[in-house]
């Protein structure tokens, strides 16, 4: 069964450093997403991406965040200058067409720890 | 008012019990509705979509009431392996909005 993969599984960084989280969505999917989950809290939407541009973003997704699809398979989330409060689990998801009733499949997540 | 509201639980039930979870959502423009399951420190996994007509998948039954903006999940004959957090999820556009989850613990 096709699945979304993410690397690394755990990233530890110092405050102020840049991090790049990587995702390989399901190969024939067209829509890509990032969500985050702070420990003990709910899953929160960050951004959706389609046709090489952001289609929607949340208030959390400020200028410190950016996304990119550098080639035909990878989808990345960059945090330019990490803060302590960026510590969370980051989930990548992908879906086929992005219309209603189109299931989003989640990757296993990257646990980001900012020290 | 929270966009998606759930009873956090935990629900502690014996094996074989029937348990029901409820969820309300605030945005009447919501388009699609789901129950996801999340195991500790793992990704959310789709359990089932929810339709107004109600739908059943084995021991799981989901129901949607658009007029009341209310979603439910019924689990019959609970198994130990059902222990997890159950997430009520609503879709706006192509973004998913998650509830905080309801914890289920099934004990032998």
mmCIF file of C-alpha atoms in Angstrom:
data_model
loop_
_atom_site.group_PDB
_atom_site.id
_atom_site.type_symbol
_atom_site.label_atom_id
_atom_site.label_comp_id
_atom_site.label_asym_id
_atom_site.label_seq_id
_atom_site.Cartn_x
_atom_site.Cartn_y
_atom_site.Cartn_z
ATOM 1 C CA UNK A 1 0.000 0.000 0.000
ATOM 2 C CA UNK A 2 1.420 3.441 -0.908
ATOM 3 C CA UNK A 3 2.388 5.587 2.036
ATOM 4 C CA UNK A 4 3.720 9.008 2.925
ATOM 5 C CA UNK A 5 7.250 8.939 4.303
ATOM 6 C CA UNK A 6 9.047 11.571 6.363
ATOM 7 C CA UNK A 7 12.656 12.166 7.371
ATOM 8 C CA UNK A 8 14.170 12.500 9.853
ATOM 9 C CA UNK A 9 12.003 10.821 12.466
ATOM 10 C CA UNK A 10 13.522 13.029 15.153
ATOM 11 C CA UNK A 11 15.391 16.317 14.782
ATOM 12 C CA UNK A 12 17.086 18.139 17.643
ATOM 13 C CA UNK A 13 18.232 21.690 17.018
ATOM 14 C CA UNK A 14 19.356 24.791 18.847
ATOM 15 C CA UNK A 15 17.109 27.832 19.055
ATOM 16 C CA UNK A 16 17.737 30.165 16.133
ATOM 17 C CA UNK A 17 18.929 27.420 13.787
ATOM 18 C CA UNK A 18 17.276 26.572 10.480
ATOM 19 C CA UNK A 19 15.698 23.159 10.007
ATOM 20 C CA UNK A 20 14.319 21.417 6.944
ATOM 21 C CA UNK A 21 11.800 18.638 7.366
ATOM 22 C CA UNK A 22 11.367 16.301 4.422
ATOM 23 C CA UNK A 23 8.393 14.384 3.118
ATOM 24 C CA UNK A 24 7.778 12.081 0.183
ATOM 25 C CA UNK A 25 4.032 12.162 -0.557
ATOM 26 C CA UNK A 26 2.143 9.330 -2.234
ATOM 27 C CA UNK A 27 3.345 9.355 -5.826
ATOM 28 C CA UNK A 28 0.152 10.176 -7.746
ATOM 29 C CA UNK A 29 -1.189 12.700 -5.246
ATOM 30 C CA UNK A 30 -1.533 16.352 -6.209
ATOM 31 C CA UNK A 31 -2.177 18.115 -2.900
ATOM 32 C CA UNK A 32 0.311 18.303 -0.043
ATOM 33 C CA UNK A 33 -0.050 19.514 3.519
ATOM 34 C CA UNK A 34 1.853 20.158 6.711
ATOM 35 C CA UNK A 35 0.271 19.880 10.143
ATOM 36 C CA UNK A 36 1.835 20.096 13.556
ATOM 37 C CA UNK A 37 0.953 18.720 16.976
ATOM 38 C CA UNK A 38 2.472 20.185 20.104
ATOM 39 C CA UNK A 39 2.758 17.522 22.809
ATOM 40 C CA UNK A 40 -0.575 17.025 24.528
ATOM 41 C CA UNK A 41 -2.431 19.313 22.123
ATOM 42 C CA UNK A 42 -4.529 18.868 19.011
ATOM 43 C CA UNK A 43 -3.307 18.496 15.466
ATOM 44 C CA UNK A 44 -3.173 21.916 13.761
ATOM 45 C CA UNK A 45 -3.158 22.787 10.063
ATOM 46 C CA UNK A 46 -0.147 24.753 8.829
ATOM 47 C CA UNK A 47 -0.265 24.907 5.042
ATOM 48 C CA UNK A 48 -1.590 23.293 1.888
ATOM 49 C CA UNK A 49 0.274 23.230 -1.410
ATOM 50 C CA UNK A 50 -0.908 22.571 -4.949
ATOM 51 C CA UNK A 51 0.569 23.121 -8.384
ATOM 52 C CA UNK A 52 3.784 24.491 -6.920
ATOM 53 C CA UNK A 53 2.189 27.150 -4.799
ATOM 54 C CA UNK A 54 0.591 27.592 -1.408
ATOM 55 C CA UNK A 55 -3.185 27.247 -1.634
ATOM 56 C CA UNK A 56 -3.968 27.992 2.016
ATOM 57 C CA UNK A 57 -2.020 28.714 5.188
ATOM 58 C CA UNK A 58 -2.865 29.208 8.842
ATOM 59 C CA UNK A 59 -1.914 32.011 11.213
ATOM 60 C CA UNK A 60 0.809 29.755 12.585
ATOM 61 C CA UNK A 61 2.530 29.678 9.185
ATOM 62 C CA UNK A 62 4.332 33.005 9.466
ATOM 63 C CA UNK A 63 7.396 34.341 7.643
ATOM 64 C CA UNK A 64 9.640 31.900 9.493
ATOM 65 C CA UNK A 65 8.047 29.012 7.607
ATOM 66 C CA UNK A 66 8.327 28.095 3.958
ATOM 67 C CA UNK A 67 7.468 25.073 1.827
ATOM 68 C CA UNK A 68 8.943 23.796 -1.372
ATOM 69 C CA UNK A 69 8.624 20.945 -3.801
ATOM 70 C CA UNK A 70 12.218 20.908 -5.061
ATOM 71 C CA UNK A 71 11.743 17.927 -7.379
ATOM 72 C CA UNK A 72 9.031 15.526 -8.458
ATOM 73 C CA UNK A 73 8.966 13.550 -5.242
ATOM 74 C CA UNK A 74 9.983 15.587 -2.191
ATOM 75 C CA UNK A 75 7.973 18.173 -0.257
ATOM 76 C CA UNK A 76 9.835 20.158 2.383
ATOM 77 C CA UNK A 77 9.019 22.423 5.302
ATOM 78 C CA UNK A 78 11.693 24.908 6.315
ATOM 79 C CA UNK A 79 11.746 26.804 9.582
ATOM 80 C CA UNK A 80 14.255 29.629 9.227
ATOM 81 C CA UNK A 81 15.033 30.512 12.824
ATOM 82 C CA UNK A 82 13.592 27.998 15.241
ATOM 83 C CA UNK A 83 12.009 29.011 18.533
ATOM 84 C CA UNK A 84 11.401 26.904 21.629
ATOM 85 C CA UNK A 85 7.677 26.919 20.860
ATOM 86 C CA UNK A 86 8.320 25.260 17.474
ATOM 87 C CA UNK A 87 8.985 22.015 19.336
ATOM 88 C CA UNK A 88 6.269 19.677 18.106
ATOM 89 C CA UNK A 89 5.475 16.700 15.933
ATOM 90 C CA UNK A 90 5.241 17.765 12.285
ATOM 91 C CA UNK A 91 3.070 15.641 10.026
ATOM 92 C CA UNK A 92 3.089 15.732 6.257
ATOM 93 C CA UNK A 93 -0.041 14.605 4.411
ATOM 94 C CA UNK A 94 -1.073 14.171 0.818
ATOM 95 C CA UNK A 95 -4.305 13.673 -1.062
ATOM 96 C CA UNK A 96 -5.342 12.897 -4.623
ATOM 97 C CA UNK A 97 -7.421 15.757 -5.892
ATOM 98 C CA UNK A 98 -7.968 17.923 -2.804
ATOM 99 C CA UNK A 99 -11.729 18.098 -3.246
ATOM 100 C CA UNK A 100 -14.147 17.226 -0.474
ATOM 101 C CA UNK A 101 -14.320 13.566 0.493
ATOM 102 C CA UNK A 102 -10.749 13.133 -0.692
ATOM 103 C CA UNK A 103 -8.831 11.400 2.065
ATOM 104 C CA UNK A 104 -5.641 12.945 3.381
ATOM 105 C CA UNK A 105 -3.015 10.340 4.243
ATOM 106 C CA UNK A 106 -0.517 11.221 6.926
ATOM 107 C CA UNK A 107 3.157 10.387 7.223
ATOM 108 C CA UNK A 108 4.636 9.077 10.488
ATOM 109 C CA UNK A 109 5.831 12.537 11.493
ATOM 110 C CA UNK A 110 9.070 14.260 12.446
ATOM 111 C CA UNK A 111 9.527 15.081 16.104
ATOM 112 C CA UNK A 112 11.265 18.466 16.301
ATOM 113 C CA UNK A 113 12.931 19.401 19.560
ATOM 114 C CA UNK A 114 14.267 22.941 19.885
ATOM 115 C CA UNK A 115 16.692 23.478 22.761
ATOM 116 C CA UNK B 1 -16.567 28.444 20.647
ATOM 117 C CA UNK B 2 -14.027 25.825 19.558
ATOM 118 C CA UNK B 3 -14.234 24.822 15.897
ATOM 119 C CA UNK B 4 -14.442 21.124 16.750
ATOM 120 C CA UNK B 5 -15.304 20.071 20.266
ATOM 121 C CA UNK B 6 -15.013 16.616 21.812
ATOM 122 C CA UNK B 7 -15.261 15.142 25.285
ATOM 123 C CA UNK B 8 -11.615 14.429 26.138
ATOM 124 C CA UNK B 9 -12.424 11.382 28.282
ATOM 125 C CA UNK B 10 -10.750 9.120 29.123
ATOM 126 C CA UNK B 11 -13.375 6.491 28.583
ATOM 127 C CA UNK B 12 -12.352 3.379 30.509
ATOM 128 C CA UNK B 13 -14.408 0.384 29.360
ATOM 129 C CA UNK B 14 -14.166 -3.400 29.674
ATOM 130 C CA UNK B 15 -13.639 -5.601 26.643
ATOM 131 C CA UNK B 16 -16.890 -6.252 24.840
ATOM 132 C CA UNK B 17 -18.495 -2.983 25.897
ATOM 133 C CA UNK B 18 -20.232 -0.554 23.568
ATOM 134 C CA UNK B 19 -18.943 3.005 23.715
ATOM 135 C CA UNK B 20 -20.130 6.185 22.017
ATOM 136 C CA UNK B 21 -18.211 9.377 21.270
ATOM 137 C CA UNK B 22 -19.756 12.696 20.375
ATOM 138 C CA UNK B 23 -18.436 15.749 18.607
ATOM 139 C CA UNK B 24 -19.826 19.162 17.667
ATOM 140 C CA UNK B 25 -18.511 21.595 15.093
ATOM 141 C CA UNK B 26 -19.091 25.313 14.735
ATOM 142 C CA UNK B 27 -18.796 26.056 11.014
ATOM 143 C CA UNK B 28 -21.963 25.168 9.137
ATOM 144 C CA UNK B 29 -20.034 25.467 5.855
ATOM 145 C CA UNK B 30 -18.034 22.352 6.692
ATOM 146 C CA UNK B 31 -17.978 19.978 3.783
ATOM 147 C CA UNK B 32 -16.710 16.629 4.940
ATOM 148 C CA UNK B 33 -16.434 14.820 8.219
ATOM 149 C CA UNK B 34 -14.197 12.066 9.460
ATOM 150 C CA UNK B 35 -13.124 10.047 12.446
ATOM 151 C CA UNK B 36 -9.395 9.458 12.666
ATOM 152 C CA UNK B 37 -7.615 7.283 15.187
ATOM 153 C CA UNK B 38 -4.297 8.238 16.752
ATOM 154 C CA UNK B 39 -2.100 5.916 18.759
ATOM 155 C CA UNK B 40 0.400 7.383 21.206
ATOM 156 C CA UNK B 41 3.045 9.456 19.376
ATOM 157 C CA UNK B 42 1.883 8.181 15.980
ATOM 158 C CA UNK B 43 0.238 9.819 12.989
ATOM 159 C CA UNK B 44 -3.542 10.170 12.664
ATOM 160 C CA UNK B 45 -5.044 7.350 10.607
ATOM 161 C CA UNK B 46 -8.423 7.520 8.927
ATOM 162 C CA UNK B 47 -10.975 5.337 10.660
ATOM 163 C CA UNK B 48 -13.988 6.284 8.584
ATOM 164 C CA UNK B 49 -15.720 9.075 6.759
ATOM 165 C CA UNK B 50 -19.048 10.254 8.142
ATOM 166 C CA UNK B 51 -22.181 10.751 6.054
ATOM 167 C CA UNK B 52 -25.613 12.144 6.840
ATOM 168 C CA UNK B 53 -27.161 8.803 6.016
ATOM 169 C CA UNK B 54 -24.934 7.138 8.598
ATOM 170 C CA UNK B 55 -22.353 4.536 7.775
ATOM 171 C CA UNK B 56 -21.104 1.352 9.315
ATOM 172 C CA UNK B 57 -17.800 -0.469 9.038
ATOM 173 C CA UNK B 58 -17.792 -3.672 11.035
ATOM 174 C CA UNK B 59 -18.028 -2.765 14.714
ATOM 175 C CA UNK B 60 -17.896 0.978 13.999
ATOM 176 C CA UNK B 61 -20.892 3.167 13.165
ATOM 177 C CA UNK B 62 -20.672 6.876 12.410
ATOM 178 C CA UNK B 63 -23.494 9.381 12.159
ATOM 179 C CA UNK B 64 -23.739 13.023 11.083
ATOM 180 C CA UNK B 65 -26.504 15.468 11.957
ATOM 181 C CA UNK B 66 -25.921 18.594 9.877
ATOM 182 C CA UNK B 67 -28.828 20.499 11.438
ATOM 183 C CA UNK B 68 -27.369 20.071 14.931
ATOM 184 C CA UNK B 69 -23.739 20.161 13.698
ATOM 185 C CA UNK B 70 -23.142 16.952 15.582
ATOM 186 C CA UNK B 71 -21.084 13.868 14.743
ATOM 187 C CA UNK B 72 -21.011 10.558 16.580
ATOM 188 C CA UNK B 73 -19.016 7.347 16.602
ATOM 189 C CA UNK B 74 -20.250 4.098 18.115
ATOM 190 C CA UNK B 75 -17.892 1.209 18.791
ATOM 191 C CA UNK B 76 -19.467 -2.134 19.562
ATOM 192 C CA UNK B 77 -17.786 -5.152 21.181
ATOM 193 C CA UNK B 78 -14.691 -3.161 22.166
ATOM 194 C CA UNK B 79 -11.316 -4.863 21.782
ATOM 195 C CA UNK B 80 -8.090 -4.146 23.651
ATOM 196 C CA UNK B 81 -6.662 -2.987 20.325
ATOM 197 C CA UNK B 82 -9.300 -0.240 20.123
ATOM 198 C CA UNK B 83 -7.434 1.649 22.866
ATOM 199 C CA UNK B 84 -6.366 4.919 21.247
ATOM 200 C CA UNK B 85 -7.351 8.572 20.888
ATOM 201 C CA UNK B 86 -10.274 9.147 18.526
ATOM 202 C CA UNK B 87 -10.141 12.396 16.605
ATOM 203 C CA UNK B 88 -13.211 14.107 15.212
ATOM 204 C CA UNK B 89 -12.158 15.908 12.032
ATOM 205 C CA UNK B 90 -13.989 18.421 9.865
ATOM 206 C CA UNK B 91 -12.895 19.597 6.440
ATOM 207 C CA UNK B 92 -13.133 23.228 5.273
ATOM 208 C CA UNK B 93 -11.955 23.670 1.709
ATOM 209 C CA UNK B 94 -9.069 21.236 1.631
ATOM 210 C CA UNK B 95 -7.862 21.843 5.168
ATOM 211 C CA UNK B 96 -8.639 19.469 8.035
ATOM 212 C CA UNK B 97 -9.649 20.878 11.422
ATOM 213 C CA UNK B 98 -9.115 18.453 14.277
ATOM 214 C CA UNK B 99 -10.795 18.133 17.613
ATOM 215 C CA UNK B 100 -8.574 17.564 20.627
ATOM 216 C CA UNK B 101 -9.517 13.876 20.692
ATOM 217 C CA UNK B 102 -11.264 11.454 23.005
ATOM 218 C CA UNK B 103 -9.129 8.888 24.806
ATOM 219 C CA UNK B 104 -10.435 5.325 24.900
ATOM 220 C CA UNK B 105 -8.929 2.683 27.162
ATOM 221 C CA UNK B 106 -10.271 -0.826 26.817
ATOM 222 C CA UNK B 107 -9.352 -3.133 29.690
ATOM 223 C CA UNK B 108 -9.513 -6.904 30.018
#
